PDB file of C-alpha atoms in Angstrom:
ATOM      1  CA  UNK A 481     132.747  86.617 117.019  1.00 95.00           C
ATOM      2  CA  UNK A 482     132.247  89.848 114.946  1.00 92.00           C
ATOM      3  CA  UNK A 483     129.943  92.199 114.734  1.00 94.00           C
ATOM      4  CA  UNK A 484     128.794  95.781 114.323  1.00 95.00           C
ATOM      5  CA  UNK A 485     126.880  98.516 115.925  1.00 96.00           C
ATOM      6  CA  UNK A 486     124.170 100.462 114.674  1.00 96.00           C
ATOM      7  CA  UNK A 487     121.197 102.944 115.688  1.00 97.00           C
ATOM      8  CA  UNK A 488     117.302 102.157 116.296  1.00 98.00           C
ATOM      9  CA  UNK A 489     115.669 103.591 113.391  1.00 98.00           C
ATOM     10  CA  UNK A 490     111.818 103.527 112.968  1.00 98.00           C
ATOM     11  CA  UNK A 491     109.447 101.481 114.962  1.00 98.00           C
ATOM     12  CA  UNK A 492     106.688  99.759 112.894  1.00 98.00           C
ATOM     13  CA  UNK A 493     103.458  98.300 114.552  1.00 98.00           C
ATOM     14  CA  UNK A 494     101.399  95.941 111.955  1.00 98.00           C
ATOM     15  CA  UNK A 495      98.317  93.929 111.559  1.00 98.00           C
ATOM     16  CA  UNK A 496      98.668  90.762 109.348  1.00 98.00           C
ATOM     17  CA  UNK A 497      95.002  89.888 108.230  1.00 98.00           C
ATOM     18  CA  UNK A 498      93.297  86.436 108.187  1.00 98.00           C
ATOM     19  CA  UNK A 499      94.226  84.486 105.556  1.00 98.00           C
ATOM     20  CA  UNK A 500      97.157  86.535 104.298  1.00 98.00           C
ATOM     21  CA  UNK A 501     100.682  85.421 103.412  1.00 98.00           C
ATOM     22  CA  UNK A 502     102.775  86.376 106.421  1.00 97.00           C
ATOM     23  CA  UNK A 503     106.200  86.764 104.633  1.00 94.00           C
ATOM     24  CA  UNK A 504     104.861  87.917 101.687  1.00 96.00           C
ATOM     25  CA  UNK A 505     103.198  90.557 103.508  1.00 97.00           C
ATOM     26  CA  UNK A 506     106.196  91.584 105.457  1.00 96.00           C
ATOM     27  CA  UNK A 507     108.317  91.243 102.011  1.00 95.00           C
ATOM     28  CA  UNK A 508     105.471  94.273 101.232  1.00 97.00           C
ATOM     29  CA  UNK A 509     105.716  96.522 104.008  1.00 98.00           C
ATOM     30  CA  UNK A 510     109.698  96.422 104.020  1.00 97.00           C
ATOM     31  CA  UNK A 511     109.697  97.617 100.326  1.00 96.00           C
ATOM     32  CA  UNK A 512     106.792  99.876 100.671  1.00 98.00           C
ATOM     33  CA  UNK A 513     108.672 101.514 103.738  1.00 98.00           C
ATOM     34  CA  UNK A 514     112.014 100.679 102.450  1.00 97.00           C
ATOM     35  CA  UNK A 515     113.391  99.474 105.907  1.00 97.00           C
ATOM     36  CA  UNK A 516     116.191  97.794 104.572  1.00 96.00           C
ATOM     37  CA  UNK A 517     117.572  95.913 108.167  1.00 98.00           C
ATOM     38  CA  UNK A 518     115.598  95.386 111.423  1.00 98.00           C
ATOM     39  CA  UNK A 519     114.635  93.083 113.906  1.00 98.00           C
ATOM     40  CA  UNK A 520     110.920  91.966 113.917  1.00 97.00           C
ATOM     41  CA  UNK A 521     108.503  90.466 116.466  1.00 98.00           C
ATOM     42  CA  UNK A 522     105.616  88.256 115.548  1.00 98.00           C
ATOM     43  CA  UNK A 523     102.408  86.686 117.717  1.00 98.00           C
ATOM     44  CA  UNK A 524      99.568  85.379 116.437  1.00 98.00           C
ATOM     45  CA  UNK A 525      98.211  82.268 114.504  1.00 98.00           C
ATOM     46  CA  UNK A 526      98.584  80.664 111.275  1.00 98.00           C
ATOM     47  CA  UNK A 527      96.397  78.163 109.437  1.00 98.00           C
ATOM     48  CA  UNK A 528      98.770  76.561 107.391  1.00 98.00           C
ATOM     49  CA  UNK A 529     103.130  77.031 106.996  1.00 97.00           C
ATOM     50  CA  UNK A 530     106.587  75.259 106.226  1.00 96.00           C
ATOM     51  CA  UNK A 531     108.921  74.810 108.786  1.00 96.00           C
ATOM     52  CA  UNK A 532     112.906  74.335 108.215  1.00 97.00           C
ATOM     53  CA  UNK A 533     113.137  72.412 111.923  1.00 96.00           C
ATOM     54  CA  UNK A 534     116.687  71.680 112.009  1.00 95.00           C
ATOM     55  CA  UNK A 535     118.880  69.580 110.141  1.00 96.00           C
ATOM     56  CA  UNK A 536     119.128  65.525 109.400  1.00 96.00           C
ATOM     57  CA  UNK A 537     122.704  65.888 110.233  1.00 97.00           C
ATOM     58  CA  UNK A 538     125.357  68.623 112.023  1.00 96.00           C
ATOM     59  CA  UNK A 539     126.741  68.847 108.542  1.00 94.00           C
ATOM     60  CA  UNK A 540     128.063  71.595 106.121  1.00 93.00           C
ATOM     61  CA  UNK A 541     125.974  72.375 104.246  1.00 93.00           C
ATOM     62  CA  UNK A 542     122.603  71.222 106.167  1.00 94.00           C
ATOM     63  CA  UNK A 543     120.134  68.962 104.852  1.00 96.00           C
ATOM     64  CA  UNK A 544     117.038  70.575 105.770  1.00 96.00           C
ATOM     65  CA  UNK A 545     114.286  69.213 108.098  1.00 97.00           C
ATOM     66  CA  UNK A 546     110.783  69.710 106.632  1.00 97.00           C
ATOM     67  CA  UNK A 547     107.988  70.587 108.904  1.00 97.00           C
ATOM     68  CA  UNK A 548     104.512  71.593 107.584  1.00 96.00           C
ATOM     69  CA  UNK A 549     100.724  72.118 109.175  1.00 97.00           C
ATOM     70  CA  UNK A 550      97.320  73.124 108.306  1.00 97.00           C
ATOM     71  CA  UNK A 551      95.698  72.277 111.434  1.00 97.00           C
ATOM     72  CA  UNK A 552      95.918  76.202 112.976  1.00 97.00           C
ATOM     73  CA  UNK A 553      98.760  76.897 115.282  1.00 98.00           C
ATOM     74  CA  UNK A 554      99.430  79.375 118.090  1.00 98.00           C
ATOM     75  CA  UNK A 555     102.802  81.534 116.603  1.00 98.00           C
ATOM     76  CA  UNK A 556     104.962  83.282 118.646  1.00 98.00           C
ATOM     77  CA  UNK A 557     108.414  84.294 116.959  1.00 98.00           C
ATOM     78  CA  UNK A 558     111.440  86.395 116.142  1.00 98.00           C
ATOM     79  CA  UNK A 559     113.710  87.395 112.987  1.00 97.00           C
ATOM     80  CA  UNK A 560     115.728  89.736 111.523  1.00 98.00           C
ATOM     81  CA  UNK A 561     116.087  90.905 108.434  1.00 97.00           C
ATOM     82  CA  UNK A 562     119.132  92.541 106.162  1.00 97.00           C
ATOM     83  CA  UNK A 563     119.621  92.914 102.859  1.00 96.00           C
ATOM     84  CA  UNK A 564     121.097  90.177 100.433  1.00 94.00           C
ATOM     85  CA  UNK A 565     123.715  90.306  97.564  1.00 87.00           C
ATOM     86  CA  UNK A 566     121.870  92.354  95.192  1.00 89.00           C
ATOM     87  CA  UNK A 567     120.098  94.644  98.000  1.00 90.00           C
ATOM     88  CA  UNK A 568     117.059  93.077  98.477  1.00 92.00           C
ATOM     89  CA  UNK A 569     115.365  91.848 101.768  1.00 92.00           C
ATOM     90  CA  UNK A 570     116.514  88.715 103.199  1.00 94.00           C
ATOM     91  CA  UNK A 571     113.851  87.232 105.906  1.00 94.00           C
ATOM     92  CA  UNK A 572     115.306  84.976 109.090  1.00 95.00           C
ATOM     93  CA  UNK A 573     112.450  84.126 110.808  1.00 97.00           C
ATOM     94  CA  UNK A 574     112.180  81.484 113.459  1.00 97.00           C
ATOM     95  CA  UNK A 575     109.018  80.592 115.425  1.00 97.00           C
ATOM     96  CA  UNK A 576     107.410  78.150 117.884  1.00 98.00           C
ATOM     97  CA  UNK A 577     103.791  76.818 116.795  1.00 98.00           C
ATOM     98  CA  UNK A 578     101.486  75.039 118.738  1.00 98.00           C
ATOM     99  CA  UNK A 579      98.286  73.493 118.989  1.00 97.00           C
ATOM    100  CA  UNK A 580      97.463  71.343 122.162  1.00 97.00           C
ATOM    101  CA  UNK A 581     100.149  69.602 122.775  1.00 96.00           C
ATOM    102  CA  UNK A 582     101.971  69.803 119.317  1.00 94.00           C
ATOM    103  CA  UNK A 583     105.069  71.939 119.490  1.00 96.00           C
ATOM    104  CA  UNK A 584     106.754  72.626 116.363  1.00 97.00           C
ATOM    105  CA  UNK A 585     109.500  74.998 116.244  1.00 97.00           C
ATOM    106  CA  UNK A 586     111.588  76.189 113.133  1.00 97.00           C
ATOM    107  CA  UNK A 587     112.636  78.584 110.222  1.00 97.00           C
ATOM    108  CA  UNK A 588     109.356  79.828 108.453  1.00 96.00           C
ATOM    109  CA  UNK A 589     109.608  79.120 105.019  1.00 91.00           C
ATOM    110  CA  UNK A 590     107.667  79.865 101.930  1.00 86.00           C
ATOM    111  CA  UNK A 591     103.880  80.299 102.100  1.00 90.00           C
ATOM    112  CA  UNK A 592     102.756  81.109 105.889  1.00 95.00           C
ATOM    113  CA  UNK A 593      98.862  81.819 105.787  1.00 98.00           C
ATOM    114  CA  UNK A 594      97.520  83.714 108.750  1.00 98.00           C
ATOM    115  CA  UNK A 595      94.651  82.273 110.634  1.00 98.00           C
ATOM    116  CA  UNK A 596      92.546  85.465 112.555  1.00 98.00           C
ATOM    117  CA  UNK A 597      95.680  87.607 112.965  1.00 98.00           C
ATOM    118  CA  UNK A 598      99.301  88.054 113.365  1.00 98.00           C
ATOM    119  CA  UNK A 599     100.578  91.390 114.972  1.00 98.00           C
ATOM    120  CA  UNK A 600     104.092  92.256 114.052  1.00 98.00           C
ATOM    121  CA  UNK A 601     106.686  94.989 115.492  1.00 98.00           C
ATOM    122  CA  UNK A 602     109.199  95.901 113.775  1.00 98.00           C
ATOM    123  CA  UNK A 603     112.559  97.756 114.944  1.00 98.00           C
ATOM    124  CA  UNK A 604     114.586  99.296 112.283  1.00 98.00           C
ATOM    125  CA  UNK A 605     118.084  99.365 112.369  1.00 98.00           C
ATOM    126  CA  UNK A 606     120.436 101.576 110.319  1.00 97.00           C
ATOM    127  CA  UNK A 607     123.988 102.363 109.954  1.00 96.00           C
ATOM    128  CA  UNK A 608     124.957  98.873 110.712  1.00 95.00           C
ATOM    129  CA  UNK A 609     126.222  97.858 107.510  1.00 95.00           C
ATOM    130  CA  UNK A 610     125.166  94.435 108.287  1.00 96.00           C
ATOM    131  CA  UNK A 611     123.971  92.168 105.338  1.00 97.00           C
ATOM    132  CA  UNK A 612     123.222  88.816 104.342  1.00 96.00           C
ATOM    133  CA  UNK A 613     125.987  87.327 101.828  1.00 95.00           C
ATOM    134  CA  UNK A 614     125.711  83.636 100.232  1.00 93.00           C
ATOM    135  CA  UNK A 615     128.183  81.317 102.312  1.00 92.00           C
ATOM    136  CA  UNK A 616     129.359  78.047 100.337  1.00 93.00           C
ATOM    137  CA  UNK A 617     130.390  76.214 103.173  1.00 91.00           C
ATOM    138  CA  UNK A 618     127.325  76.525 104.385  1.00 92.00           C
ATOM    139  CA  UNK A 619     125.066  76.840 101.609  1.00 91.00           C
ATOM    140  CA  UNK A 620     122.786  79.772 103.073  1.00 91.00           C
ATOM    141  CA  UNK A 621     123.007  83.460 103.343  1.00 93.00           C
ATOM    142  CA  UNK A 622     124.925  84.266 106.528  1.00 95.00           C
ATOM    143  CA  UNK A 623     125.265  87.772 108.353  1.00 96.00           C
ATOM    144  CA  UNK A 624     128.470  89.508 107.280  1.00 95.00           C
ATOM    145  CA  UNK A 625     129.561  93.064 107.778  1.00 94.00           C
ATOM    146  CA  UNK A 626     130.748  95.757 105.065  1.00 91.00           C
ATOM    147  CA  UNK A 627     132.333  99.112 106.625  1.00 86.00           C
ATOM    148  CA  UNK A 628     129.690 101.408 107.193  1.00 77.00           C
TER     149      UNK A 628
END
């Protein structure tokens, strides 16, 4: 294991409207507040999203699982976010989604529309110098430290 220590910056409380983009309207408030690494938590309910929900095989790199919905889901989830090669903002979001008794969990992808509302909180963290950097063994953009 390695890792890093760093300080609790600012604490963000936001409202994600009805029928907004949920990562695209994070992706907004991060550059608008420029909170370059945090921690964010999400409940609420989307109408429609994409779903990375494991992969077909424990292989390096993964082929990714597909998931997708537009029947309104309950959303409850977690992420973090640092920033990527060239600085900017690099989303790792993983939720749970359910409607009855569908249960869908995985890695929000792409378009995530929000269906009444989706409160977010959002812990800052600076001084970390943690960031995302592109792994080719693995394909994706893993957590890696720089000296801080």
């Amino acid at each position: 294991m390695r890792y890093t220590q760093g300080k609790t910056g600012r604490v963000f409380v936001a409202r994600v409207e009805h029928g907004d983009d949920l990562l695209a309207e994070l992706n907004q408030l991060v550059e608008k507040e420029q909170i370059s690494a945090g921690v964010f938590f999400v409940i609420g309910a989307l109408k429609e999203a994409a779903l990375v929900a494991g992969p077909e095989e424990c292989t390096r790199p993964p082929v990714p699982v597909w998931r997708e919905f537009s029947d309104c889901r309950e959303l409850i989830g977690t992420g973090t976010l640092f920033p990527g090669d060239g600085g900017e903002p690099v989303f790792h979001l993983h939720g749970v989604t359910g409607k009855g008794d569908l249960t869908l969990m995985g890695c929000l992808r792409g378009e995530s529309e929000v269906y009444l509302v989706a409160e977010v909180i959002i812990l800052e963290i600076t001084d970390s110098g943690a960031v995302k950097e592109f792994d080719p063994a693995s394909g994706l953009k893993m957590l890696n430290f720089l000296p801080v």
